mmCIF file of C-alpha atoms and ligand atoms in Angstrom:
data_model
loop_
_atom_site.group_PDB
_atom_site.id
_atom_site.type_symbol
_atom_site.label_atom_id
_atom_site.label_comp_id
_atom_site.label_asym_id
_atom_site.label_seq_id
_atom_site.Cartn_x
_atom_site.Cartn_y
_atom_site.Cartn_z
ATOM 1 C CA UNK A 1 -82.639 -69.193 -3.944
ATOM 2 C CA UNK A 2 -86.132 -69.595 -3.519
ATOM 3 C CA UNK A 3 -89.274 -67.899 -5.208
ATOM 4 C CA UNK A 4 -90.287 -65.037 -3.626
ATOM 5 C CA UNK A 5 -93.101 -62.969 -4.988
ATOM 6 C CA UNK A 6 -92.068 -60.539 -7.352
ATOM 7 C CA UNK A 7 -90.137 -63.425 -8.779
ATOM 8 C CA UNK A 8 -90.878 -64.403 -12.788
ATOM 9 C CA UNK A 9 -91.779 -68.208 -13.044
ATOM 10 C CA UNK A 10 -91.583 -70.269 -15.748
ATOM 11 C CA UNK A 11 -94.769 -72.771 -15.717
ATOM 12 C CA UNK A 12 -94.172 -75.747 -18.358
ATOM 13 C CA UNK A 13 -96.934 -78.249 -18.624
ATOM 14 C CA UNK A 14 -97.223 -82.145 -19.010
ATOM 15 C CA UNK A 15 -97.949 -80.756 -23.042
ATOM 16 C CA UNK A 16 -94.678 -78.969 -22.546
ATOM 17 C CA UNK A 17 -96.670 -75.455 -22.648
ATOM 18 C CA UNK A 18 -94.431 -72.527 -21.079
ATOM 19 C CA UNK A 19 -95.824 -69.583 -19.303
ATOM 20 C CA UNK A 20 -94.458 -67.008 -18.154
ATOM 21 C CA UNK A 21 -95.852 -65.507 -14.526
ATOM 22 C CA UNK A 22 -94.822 -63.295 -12.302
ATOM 23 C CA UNK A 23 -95.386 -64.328 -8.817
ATOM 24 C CA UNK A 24 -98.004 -62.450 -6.843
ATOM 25 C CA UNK A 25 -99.155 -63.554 -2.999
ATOM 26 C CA UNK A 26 -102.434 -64.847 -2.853
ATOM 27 C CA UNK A 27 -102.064 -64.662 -7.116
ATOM 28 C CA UNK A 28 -103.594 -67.518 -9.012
ATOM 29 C CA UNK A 29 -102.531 -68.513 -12.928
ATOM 30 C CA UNK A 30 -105.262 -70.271 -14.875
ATOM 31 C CA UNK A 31 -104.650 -72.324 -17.991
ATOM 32 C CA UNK A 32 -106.887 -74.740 -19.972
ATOM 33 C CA UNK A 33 -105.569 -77.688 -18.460
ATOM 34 C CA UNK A 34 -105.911 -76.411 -14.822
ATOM 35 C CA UNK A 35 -105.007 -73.144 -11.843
ATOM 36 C CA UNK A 36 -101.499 -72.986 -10.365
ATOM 37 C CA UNK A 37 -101.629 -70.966 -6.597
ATOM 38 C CA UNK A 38 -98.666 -68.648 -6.783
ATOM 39 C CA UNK A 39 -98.271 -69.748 -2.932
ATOM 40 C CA UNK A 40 -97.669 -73.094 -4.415
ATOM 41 C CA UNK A 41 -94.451 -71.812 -5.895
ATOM 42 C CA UNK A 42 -93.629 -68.965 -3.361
ATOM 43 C CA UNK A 43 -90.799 -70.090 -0.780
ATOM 44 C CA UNK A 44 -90.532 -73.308 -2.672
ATOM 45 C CA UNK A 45 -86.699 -73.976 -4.792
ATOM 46 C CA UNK A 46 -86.397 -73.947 -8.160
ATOM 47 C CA UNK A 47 -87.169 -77.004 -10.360
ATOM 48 C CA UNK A 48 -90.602 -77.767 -8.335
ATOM 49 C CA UNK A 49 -92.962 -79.999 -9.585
ATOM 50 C CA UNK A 50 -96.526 -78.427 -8.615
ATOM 51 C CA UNK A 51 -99.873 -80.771 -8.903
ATOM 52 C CA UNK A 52 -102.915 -78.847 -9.881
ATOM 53 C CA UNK A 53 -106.476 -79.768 -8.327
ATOM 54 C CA UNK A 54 -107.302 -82.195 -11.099
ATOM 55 C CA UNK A 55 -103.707 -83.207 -11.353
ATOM 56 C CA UNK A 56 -101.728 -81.877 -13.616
ATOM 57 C CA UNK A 57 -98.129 -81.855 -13.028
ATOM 58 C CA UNK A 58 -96.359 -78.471 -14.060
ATOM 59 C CA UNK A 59 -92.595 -77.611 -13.303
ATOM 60 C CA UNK A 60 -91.508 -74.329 -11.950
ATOM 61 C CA UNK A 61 -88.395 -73.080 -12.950
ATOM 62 C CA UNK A 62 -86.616 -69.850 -12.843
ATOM 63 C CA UNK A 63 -86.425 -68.641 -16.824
ATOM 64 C CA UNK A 64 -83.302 -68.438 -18.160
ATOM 65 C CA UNK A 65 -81.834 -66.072 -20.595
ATOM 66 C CA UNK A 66 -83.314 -67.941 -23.510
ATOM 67 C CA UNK A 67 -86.513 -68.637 -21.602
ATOM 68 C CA UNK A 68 -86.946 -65.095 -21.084
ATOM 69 C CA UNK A 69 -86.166 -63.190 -23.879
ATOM 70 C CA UNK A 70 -88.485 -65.719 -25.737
ATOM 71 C CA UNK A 71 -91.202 -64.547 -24.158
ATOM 72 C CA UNK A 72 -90.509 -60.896 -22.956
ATOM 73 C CA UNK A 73 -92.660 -58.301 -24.299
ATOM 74 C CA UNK A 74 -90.855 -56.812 -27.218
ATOM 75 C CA UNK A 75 -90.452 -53.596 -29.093
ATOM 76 C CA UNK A 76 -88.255 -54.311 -32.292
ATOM 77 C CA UNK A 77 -87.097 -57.780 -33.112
ATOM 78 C CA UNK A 78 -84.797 -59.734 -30.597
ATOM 79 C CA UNK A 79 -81.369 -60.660 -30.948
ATOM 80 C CA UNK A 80 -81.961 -64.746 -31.082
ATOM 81 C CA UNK A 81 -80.117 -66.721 -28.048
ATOM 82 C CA UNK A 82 -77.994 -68.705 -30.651
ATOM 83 C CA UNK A 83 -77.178 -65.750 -32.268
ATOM 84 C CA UNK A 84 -76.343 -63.893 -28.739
ATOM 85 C CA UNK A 85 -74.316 -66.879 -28.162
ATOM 86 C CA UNK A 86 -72.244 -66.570 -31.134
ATOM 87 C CA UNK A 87 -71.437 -62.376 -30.884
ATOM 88 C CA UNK A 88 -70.544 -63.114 -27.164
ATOM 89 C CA UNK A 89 -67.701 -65.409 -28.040
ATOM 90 C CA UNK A 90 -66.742 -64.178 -31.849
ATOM 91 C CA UNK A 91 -66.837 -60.395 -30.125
ATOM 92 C CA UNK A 92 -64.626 -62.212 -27.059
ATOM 93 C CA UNK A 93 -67.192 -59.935 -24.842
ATOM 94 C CA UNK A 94 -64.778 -60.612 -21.823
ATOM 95 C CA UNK A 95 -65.792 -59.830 -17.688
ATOM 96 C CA UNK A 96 -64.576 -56.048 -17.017
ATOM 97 C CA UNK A 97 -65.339 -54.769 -20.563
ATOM 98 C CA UNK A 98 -66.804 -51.939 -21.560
ATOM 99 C CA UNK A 99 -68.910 -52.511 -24.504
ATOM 100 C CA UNK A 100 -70.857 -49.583 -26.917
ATOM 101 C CA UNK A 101 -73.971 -51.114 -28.224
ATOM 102 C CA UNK A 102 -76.478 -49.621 -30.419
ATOM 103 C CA UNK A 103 -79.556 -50.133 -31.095
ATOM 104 C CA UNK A 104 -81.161 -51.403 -27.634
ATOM 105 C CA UNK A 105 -84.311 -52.648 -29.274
ATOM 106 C CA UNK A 106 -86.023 -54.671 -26.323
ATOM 107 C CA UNK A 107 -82.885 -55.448 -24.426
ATOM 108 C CA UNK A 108 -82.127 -58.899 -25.625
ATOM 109 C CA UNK A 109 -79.003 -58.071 -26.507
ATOM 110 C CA UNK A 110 -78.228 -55.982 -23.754
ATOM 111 C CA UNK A 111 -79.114 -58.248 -21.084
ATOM 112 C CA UNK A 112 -76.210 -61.388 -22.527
ATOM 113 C CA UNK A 113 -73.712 -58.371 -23.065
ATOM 114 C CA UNK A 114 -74.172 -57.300 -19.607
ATOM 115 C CA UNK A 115 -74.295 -60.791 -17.576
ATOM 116 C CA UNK A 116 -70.741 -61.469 -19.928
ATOM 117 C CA UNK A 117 -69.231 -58.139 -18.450
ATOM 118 C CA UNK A 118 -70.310 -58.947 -15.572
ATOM 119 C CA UNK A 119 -70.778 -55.883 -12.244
ATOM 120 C CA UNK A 120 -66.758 -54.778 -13.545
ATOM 121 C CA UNK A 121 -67.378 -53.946 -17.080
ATOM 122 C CA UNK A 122 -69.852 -51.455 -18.361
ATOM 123 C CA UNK A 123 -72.365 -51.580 -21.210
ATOM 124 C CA UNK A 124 -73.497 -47.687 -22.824
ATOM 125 C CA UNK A 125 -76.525 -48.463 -25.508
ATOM 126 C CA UNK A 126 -77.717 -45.830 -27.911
ATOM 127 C CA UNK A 127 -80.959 -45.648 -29.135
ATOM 128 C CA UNK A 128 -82.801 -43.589 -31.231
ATOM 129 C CA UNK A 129 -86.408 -44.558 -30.190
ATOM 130 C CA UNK A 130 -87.980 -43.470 -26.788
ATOM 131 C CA UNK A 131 -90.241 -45.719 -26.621
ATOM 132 C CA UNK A 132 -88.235 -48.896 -27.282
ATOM 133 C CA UNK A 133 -85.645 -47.330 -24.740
ATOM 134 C CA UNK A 134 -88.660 -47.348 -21.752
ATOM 135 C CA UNK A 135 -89.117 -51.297 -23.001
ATOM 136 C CA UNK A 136 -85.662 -52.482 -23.136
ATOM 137 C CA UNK A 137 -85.067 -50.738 -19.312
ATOM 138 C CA UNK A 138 -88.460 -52.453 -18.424
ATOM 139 C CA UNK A 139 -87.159 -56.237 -19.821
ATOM 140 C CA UNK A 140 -83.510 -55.503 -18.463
ATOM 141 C CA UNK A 141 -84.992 -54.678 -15.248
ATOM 142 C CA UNK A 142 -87.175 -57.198 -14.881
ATOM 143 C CA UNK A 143 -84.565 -59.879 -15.733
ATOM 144 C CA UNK A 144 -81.575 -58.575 -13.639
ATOM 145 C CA UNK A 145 -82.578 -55.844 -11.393
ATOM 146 C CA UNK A 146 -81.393 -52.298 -11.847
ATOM 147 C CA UNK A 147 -77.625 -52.852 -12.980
ATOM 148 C CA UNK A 148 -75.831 -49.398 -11.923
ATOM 149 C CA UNK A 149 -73.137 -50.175 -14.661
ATOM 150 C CA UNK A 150 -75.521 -50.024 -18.080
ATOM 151 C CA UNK A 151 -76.362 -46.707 -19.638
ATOM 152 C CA UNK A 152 -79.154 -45.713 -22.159
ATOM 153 C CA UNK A 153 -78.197 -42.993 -24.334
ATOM 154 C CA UNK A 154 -81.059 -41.492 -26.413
ATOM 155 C CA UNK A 155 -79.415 -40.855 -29.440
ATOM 156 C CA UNK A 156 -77.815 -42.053 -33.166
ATOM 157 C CA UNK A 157 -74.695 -43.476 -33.767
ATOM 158 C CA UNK A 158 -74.791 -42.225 -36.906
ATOM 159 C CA UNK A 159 -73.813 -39.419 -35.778
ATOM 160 C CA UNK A 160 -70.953 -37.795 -33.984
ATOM 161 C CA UNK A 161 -71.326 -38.159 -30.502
ATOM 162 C CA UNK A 162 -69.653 -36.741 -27.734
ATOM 163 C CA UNK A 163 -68.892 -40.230 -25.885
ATOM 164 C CA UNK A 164 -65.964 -40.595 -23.893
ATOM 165 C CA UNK A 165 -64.636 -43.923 -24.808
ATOM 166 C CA UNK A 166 -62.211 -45.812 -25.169
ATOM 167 C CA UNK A 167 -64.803 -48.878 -25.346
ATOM 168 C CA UNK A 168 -62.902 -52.362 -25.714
ATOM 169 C CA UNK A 169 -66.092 -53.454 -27.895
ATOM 170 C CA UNK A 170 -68.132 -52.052 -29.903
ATOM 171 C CA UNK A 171 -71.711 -54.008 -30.704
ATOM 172 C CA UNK A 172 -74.421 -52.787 -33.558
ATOM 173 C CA UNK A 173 -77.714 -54.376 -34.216
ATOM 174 C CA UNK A 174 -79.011 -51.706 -36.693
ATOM 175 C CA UNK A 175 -79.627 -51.771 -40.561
ATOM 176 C CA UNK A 176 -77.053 -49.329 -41.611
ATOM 177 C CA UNK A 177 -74.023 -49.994 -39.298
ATOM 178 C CA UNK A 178 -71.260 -48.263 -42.040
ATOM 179 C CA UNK A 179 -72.561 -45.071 -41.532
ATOM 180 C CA UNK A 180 -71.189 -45.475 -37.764
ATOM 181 C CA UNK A 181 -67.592 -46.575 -38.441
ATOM 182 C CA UNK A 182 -66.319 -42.891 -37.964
ATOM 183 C CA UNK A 183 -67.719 -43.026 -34.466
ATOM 184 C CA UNK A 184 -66.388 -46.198 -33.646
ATOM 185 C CA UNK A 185 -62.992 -45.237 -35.110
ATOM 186 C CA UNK A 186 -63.151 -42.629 -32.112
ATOM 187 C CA UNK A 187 -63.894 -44.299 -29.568
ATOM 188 C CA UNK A 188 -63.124 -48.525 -30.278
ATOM 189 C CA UNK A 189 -59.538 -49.130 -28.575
ATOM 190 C CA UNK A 190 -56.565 -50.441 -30.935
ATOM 191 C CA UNK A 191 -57.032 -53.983 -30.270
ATOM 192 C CA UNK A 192 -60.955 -53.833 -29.609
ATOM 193 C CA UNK A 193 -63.444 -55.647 -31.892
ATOM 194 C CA UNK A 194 -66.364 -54.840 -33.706
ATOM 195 C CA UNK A 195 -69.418 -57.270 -33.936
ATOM 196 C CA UNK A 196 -71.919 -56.176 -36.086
ATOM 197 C CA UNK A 197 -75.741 -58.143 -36.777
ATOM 198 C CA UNK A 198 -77.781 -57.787 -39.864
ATOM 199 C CA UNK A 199 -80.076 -59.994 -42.116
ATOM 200 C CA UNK A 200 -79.483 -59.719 -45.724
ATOM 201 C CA UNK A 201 -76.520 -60.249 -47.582
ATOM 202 C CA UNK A 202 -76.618 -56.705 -49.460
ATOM 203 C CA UNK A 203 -75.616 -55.242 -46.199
ATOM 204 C CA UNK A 204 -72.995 -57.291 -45.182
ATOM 205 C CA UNK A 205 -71.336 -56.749 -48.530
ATOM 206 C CA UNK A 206 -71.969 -52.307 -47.767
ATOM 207 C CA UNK A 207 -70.364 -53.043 -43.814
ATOM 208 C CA UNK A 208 -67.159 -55.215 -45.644
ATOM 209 C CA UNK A 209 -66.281 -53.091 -48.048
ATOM 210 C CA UNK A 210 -66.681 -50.232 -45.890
ATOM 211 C CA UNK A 211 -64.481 -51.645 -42.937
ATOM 212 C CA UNK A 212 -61.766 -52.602 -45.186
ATOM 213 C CA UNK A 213 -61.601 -49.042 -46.845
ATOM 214 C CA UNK A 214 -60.789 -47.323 -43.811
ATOM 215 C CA UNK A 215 -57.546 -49.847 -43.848
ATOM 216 C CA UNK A 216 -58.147 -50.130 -39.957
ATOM 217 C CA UNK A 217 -59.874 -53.256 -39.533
ATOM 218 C CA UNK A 218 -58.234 -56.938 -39.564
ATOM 219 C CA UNK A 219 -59.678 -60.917 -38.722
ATOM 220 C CA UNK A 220 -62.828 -59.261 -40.893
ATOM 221 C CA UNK A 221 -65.197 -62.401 -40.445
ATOM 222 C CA UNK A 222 -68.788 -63.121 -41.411
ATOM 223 C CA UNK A 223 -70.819 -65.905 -40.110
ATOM 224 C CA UNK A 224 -74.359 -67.219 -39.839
ATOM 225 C CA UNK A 225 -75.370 -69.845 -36.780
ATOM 226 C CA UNK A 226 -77.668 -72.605 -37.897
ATOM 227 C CA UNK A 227 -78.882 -73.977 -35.245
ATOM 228 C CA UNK A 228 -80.924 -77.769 -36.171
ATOM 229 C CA UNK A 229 -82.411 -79.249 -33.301
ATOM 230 C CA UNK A 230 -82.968 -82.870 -33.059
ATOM 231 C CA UNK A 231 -86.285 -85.051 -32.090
ATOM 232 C CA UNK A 232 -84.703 -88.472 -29.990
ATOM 233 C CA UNK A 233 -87.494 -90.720 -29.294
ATOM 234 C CA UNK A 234 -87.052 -94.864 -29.514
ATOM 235 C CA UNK A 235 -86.115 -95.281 -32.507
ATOM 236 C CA UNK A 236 -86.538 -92.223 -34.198
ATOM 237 C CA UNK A 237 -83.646 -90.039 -33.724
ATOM 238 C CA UNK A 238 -83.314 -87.277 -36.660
ATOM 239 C CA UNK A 239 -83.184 -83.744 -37.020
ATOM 240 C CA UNK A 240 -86.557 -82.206 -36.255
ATOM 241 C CA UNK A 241 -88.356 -81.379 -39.115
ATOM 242 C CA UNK A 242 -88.679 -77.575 -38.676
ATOM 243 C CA UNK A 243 -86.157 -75.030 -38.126
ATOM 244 C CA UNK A 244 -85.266 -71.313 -37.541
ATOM 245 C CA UNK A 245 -83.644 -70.783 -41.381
ATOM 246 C CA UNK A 246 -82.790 -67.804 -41.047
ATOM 247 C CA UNK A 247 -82.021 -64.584 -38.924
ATOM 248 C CA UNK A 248 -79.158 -62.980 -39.123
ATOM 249 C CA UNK A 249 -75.290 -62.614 -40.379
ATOM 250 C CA UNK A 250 -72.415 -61.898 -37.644
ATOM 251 C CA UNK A 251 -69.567 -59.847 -39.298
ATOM 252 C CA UNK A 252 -66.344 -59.316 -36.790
ATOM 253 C CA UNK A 253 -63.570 -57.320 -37.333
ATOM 254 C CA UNK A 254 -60.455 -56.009 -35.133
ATOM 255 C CA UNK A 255 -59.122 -52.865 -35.287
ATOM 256 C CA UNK A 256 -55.873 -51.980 -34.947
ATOM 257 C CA UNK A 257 -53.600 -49.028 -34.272
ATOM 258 C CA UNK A 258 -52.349 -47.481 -37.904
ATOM 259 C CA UNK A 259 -48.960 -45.668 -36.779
ATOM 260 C CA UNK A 260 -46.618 -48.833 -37.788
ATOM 261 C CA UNK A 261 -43.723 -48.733 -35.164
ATOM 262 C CA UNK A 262 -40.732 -49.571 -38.019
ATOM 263 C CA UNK A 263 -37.541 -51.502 -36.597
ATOM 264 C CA UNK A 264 -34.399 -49.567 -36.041
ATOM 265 C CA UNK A 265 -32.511 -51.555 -39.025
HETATM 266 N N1 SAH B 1 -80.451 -56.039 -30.314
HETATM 267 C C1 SAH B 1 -81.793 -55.671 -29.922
HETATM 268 C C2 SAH B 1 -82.689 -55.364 -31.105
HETATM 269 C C3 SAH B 1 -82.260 -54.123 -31.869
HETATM 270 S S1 SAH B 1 -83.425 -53.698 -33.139
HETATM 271 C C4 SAH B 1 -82.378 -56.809 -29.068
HETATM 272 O O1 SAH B 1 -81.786 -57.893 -29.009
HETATM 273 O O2 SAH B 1 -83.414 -56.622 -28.434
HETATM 274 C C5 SAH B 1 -82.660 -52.275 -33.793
HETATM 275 C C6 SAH B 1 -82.783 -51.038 -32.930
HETATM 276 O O3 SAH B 1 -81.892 -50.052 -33.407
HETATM 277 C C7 SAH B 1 -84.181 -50.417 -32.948
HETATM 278 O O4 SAH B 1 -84.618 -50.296 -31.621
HETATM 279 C C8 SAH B 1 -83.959 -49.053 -33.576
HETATM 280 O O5 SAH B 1 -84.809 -48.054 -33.043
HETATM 281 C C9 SAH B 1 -82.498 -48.791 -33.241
HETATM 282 N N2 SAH B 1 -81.803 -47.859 -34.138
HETATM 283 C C10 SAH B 1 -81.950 -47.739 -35.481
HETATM 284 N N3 SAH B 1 -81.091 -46.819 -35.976
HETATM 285 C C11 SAH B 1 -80.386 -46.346 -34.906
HETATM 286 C C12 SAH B 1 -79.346 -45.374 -34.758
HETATM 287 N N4 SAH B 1 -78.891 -44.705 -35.817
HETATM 288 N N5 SAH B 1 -78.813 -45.151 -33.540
HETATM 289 C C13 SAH B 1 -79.275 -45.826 -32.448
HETATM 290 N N6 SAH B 1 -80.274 -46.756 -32.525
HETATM 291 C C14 SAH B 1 -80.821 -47.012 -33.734
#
């Protein structure tokens, strides 16, 4: 697929320096080390390797997810991509689902639960703020085009909502996620998971207790992704000597249906 404009680019320099550009014709980007003509990049594949006038050697690529949400413009806090990562696989997000999210924040979330659905599944996101609503549709758009099978409902979870259900998933990024466990119990399917993301430890221990009260919930799991990356150079090969050390707790949990089905004996 080549760049056409419209198309986001992701500039990295020789000082491995990322910008993010959207392609214009006739468009120039100027950075301290030199200009990059959009018409450089425009028509060319992705992975080129552009020489400035004095030059510089920059690679254009096509962002990914992580390259994106990085660097999209944001409303609330992102979901990070390790932490996407992890509620993808721990929630089993699975192509043809239909997922409930709340909140939408920017989208960051939104975007890896509706690539994992895929154009079969369905993604409904409720949001209490307007404005972060407008954002998230912006970043989602701009990422992925229009996708006809994602829905932005302007509205609490913690309250009771006329949603039709039956979601196979159910995924909250919001600071009191207990106080939606009626609605889920509505609408999650027997079988159907709930992934739920928070920061502090006091919460996780309000969402446990809370899940296992209502007796409903199984394969209740909390983890946190560390995610260490490592500097390799001659010699030297350690873990780098910064690191993300902290952003959030994953808690799981599986509901299931509780009418026991007793054997005929
Ligand atoms: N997962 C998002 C970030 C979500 S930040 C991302 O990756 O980009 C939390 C969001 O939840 C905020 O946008 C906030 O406005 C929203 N929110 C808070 N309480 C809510 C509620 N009761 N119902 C719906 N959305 C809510």
């Amino acid at each position: 697929m080549r760049f056409e404009p419209g198309d986001r680019v992701l500039l990295i320099d020789s000082k491995d320096r990322r910008y993010l550009v959207t392609l214009r014709q006739g468009g120039s980007f100027h950075f301290h080390r030199g200009i990059v003509e959009h018409d450089q990049v425009i028509g060319a594949e992705d992975g080129l390797v552009v020489r400035t006038a004095g030059g510089e050697q920059v690679v254009a690529l096509r962002p990914t997810y992580e390259d994106f949400v990085l660097k999209m413009p944001r409303g609330a806090q992102v979901v990070y991509p390790k932490d996407a990562a992890t509620i993808l696989i721990y929630g089993d997000i699975y192509p043809g689902a239909s997922v409930l999210e709340a909140g939408v924040g920017s989208g960051a979330l939104s975007i890896a639960l509706l690539r994992a659905v895929g154009p079969e599944g369905r993604v409904t996101s409720y949001e209490i703020r307007e404005d972060f609503a407008d954002q998230a549709l912006e970043n989602i758009q701009s990422f992925m085009g229009k996708p006809e099978n994602f829905e932005i409902c302007r509205a609490s979870v913690y309250d009771p909502f006329d949603e039709k259900g039956p979601f196979d998933r159910v995924v909250l990024d919001l600071a009191e996620p207990w106080r939606a466990i009626p609605q889920v119990l509505e609408v999650l399917r027997p079988g159907g998971i709930f992934v739920s993301y928070l920061p502090t430890v006091l919460q996780i221990h309000q969402l446990v207790e809370e899940l296992k009260a209502t007796d409903a919930f199984r394969q209740i799991v909390t983890v946190e992704c560390l995610n260490r990356t490592w500097h390799v150079e001659d010699r030297s090969v350690r873990p780098d000597h910064r690191m993300v050390g902290h952003t959030g707790f994953i808690t799981r949990a599986r509901l299931v249906d509780r009418t026991p089905r007793s054997s005929s004996d």
